[in-house]
CSV table of N, CA, C and O in Angstrom, one decimal:
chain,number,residue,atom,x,y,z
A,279,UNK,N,107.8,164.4,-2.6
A,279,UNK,CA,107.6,164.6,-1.2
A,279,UNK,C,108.9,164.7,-0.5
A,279,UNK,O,109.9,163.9,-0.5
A,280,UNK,N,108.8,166.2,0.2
A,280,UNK,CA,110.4,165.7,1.3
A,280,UNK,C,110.4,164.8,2.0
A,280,UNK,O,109.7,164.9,3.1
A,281,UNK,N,110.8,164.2,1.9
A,281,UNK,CA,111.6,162.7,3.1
A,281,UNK,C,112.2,163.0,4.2
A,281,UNK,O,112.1,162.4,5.3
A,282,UNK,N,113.1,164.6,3.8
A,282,UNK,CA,113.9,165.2,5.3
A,282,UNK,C,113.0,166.1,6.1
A,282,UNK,O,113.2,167.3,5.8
A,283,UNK,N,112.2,165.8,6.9
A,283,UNK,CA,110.8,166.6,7.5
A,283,UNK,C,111.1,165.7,9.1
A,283,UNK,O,111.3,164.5,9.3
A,284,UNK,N,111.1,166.9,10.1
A,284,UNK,CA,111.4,166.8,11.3
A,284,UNK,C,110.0,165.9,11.8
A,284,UNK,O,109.1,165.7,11.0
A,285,UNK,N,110.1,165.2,13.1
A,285,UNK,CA,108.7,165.3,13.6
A,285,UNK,C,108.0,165.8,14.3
A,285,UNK,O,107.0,165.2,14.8
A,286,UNK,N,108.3,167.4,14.6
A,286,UNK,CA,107.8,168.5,14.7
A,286,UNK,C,107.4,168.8,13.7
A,286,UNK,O,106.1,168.9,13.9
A,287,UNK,N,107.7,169.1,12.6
A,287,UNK,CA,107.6,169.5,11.3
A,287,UNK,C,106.1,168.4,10.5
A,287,UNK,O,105.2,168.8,9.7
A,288,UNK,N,106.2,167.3,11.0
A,288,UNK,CA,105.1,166.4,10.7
A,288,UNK,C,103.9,166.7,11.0
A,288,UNK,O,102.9,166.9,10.5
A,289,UNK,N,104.4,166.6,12.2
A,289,UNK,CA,103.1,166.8,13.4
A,289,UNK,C,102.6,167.9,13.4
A,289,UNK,O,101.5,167.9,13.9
A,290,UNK,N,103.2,169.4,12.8
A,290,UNK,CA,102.5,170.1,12.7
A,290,UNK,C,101.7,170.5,11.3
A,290,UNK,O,101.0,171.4,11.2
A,291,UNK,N,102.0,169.5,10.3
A,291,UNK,CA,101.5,169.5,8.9
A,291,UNK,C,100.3,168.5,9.2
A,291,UNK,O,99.3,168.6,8.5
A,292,UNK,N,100.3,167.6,10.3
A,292,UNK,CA,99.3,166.7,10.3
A,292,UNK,C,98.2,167.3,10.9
A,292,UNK,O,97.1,166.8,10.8
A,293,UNK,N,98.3,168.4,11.6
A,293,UNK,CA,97.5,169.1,12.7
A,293,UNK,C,96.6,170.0,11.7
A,293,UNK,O,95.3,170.2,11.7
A,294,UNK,N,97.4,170.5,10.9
A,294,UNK,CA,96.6,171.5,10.1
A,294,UNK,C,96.0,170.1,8.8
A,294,UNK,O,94.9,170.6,8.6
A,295,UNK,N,96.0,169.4,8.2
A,295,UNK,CA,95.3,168.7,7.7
A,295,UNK,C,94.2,168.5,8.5
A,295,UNK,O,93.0,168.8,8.1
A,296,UNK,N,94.4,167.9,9.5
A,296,UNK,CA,93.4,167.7,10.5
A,296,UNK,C,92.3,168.8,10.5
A,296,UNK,O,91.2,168.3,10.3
A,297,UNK,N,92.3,169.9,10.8
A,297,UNK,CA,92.3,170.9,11.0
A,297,UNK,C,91.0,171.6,10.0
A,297,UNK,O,90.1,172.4,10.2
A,298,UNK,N,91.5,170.8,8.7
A,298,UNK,CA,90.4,171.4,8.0
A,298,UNK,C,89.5,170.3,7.6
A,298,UNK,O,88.9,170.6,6.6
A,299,UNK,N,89.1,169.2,8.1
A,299,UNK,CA,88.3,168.4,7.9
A,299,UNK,C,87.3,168.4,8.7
A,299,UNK,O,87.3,168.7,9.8
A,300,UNK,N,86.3,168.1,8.2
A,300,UNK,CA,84.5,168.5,8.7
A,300,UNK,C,84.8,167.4,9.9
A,300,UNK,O,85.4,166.4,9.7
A,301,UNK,N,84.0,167.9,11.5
A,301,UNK,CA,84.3,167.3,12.6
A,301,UNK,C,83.4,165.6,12.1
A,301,UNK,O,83.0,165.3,11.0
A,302,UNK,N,83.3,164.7,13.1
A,302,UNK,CA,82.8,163.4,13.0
A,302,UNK,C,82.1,163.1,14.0
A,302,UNK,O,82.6,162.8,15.1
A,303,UNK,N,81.0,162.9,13.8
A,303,UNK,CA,79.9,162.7,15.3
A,303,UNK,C,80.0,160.9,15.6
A,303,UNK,O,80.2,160.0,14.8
A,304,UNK,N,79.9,160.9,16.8
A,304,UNK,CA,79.9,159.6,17.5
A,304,UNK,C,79.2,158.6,16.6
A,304,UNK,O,79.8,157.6,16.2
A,305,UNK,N,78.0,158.7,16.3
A,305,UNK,CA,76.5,158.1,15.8
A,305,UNK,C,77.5,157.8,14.1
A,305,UNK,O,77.3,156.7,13.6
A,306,UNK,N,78.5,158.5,13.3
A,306,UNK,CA,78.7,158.5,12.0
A,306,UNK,C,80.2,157.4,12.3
A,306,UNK,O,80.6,156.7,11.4
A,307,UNK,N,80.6,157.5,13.1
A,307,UNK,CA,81.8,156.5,13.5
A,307,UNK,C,81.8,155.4,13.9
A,307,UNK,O,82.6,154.5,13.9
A,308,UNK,N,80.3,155.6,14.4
A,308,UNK,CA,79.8,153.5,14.4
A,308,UNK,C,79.1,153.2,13.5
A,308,UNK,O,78.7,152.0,13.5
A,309,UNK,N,78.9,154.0,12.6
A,309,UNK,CA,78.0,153.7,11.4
A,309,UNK,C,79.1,153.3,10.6
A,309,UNK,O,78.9,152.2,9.9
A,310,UNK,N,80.5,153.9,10.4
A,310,UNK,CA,81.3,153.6,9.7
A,310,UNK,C,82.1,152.1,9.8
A,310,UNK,O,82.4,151.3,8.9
A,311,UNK,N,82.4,152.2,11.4
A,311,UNK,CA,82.8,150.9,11.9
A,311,UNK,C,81.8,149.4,11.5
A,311,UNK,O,82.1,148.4,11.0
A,312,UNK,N,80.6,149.9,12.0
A,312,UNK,CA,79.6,148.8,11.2
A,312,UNK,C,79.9,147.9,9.9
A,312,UNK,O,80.2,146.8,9.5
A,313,UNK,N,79.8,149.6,9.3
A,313,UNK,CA,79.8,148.7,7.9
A,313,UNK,C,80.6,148.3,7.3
A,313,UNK,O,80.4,147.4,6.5
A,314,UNK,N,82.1,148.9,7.5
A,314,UNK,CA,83.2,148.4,7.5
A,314,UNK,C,83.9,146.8,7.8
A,314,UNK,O,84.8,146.2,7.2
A,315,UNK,N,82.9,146.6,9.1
A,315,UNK,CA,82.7,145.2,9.5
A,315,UNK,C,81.7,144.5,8.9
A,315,UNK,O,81.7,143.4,9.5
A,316,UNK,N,81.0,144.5,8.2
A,316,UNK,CA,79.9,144.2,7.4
A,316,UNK,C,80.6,143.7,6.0
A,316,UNK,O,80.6,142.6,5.5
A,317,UNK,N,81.1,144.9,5.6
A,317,UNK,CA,82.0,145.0,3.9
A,317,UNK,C,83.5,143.8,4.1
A,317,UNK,O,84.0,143.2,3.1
A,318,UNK,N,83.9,143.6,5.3
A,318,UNK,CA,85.4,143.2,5.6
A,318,UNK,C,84.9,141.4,5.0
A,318,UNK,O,84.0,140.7,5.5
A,319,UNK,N,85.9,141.1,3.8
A,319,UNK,CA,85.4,139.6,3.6
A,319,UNK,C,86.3,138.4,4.3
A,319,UNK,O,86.1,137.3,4.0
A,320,UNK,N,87.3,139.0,5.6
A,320,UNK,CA,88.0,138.2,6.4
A,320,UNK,C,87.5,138.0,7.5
A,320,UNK,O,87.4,139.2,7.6
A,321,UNK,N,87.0,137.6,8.6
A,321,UNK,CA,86.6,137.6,9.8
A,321,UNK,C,87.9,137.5,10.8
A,321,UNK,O,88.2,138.2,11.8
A,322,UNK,N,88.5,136.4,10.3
A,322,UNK,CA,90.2,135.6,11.0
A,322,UNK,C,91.2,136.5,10.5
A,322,UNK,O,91.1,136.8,9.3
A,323,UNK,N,92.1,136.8,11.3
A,323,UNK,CA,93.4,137.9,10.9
A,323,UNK,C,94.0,136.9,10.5
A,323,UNK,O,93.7,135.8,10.9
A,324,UNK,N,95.2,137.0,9.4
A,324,UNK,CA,95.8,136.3,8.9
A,324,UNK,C,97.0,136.3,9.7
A,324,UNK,O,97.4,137.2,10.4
A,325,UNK,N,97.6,135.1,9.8
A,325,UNK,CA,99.1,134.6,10.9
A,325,UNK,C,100.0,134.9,10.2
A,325,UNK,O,100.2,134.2,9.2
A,326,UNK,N,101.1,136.2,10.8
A,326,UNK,CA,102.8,136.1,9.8
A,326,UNK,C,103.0,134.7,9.9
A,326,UNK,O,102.6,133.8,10.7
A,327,UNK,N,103.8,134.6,8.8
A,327,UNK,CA,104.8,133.5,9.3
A,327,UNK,C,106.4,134.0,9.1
A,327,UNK,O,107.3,133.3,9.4
């Protein structure tokens, strides 16, 4: 991977990934969030120390 990549140059590689991924309906993004929350075996964020 180039490491020396502008962030123009990013941002426009991230746009076109974006770009080709099947859109995401509202109804499929709380479905995801759900179960994600469901699946997560932490409830409590862990504290830096």
């Amino acid at each position: 991977m180039n490491c020396k990549i502008s962030f123009q140059e990013r941002a426009k590689l991230g746009m076109e990934i974006l770009s080709k991924q099947s859109p995401v309906t509202l109804e499929k993004a709380r479905a995801q969030a759900k179960r994600l929350s469901l699946v997560s075996k932490s409830k409590v964020k862990k504290q830096r120390s």
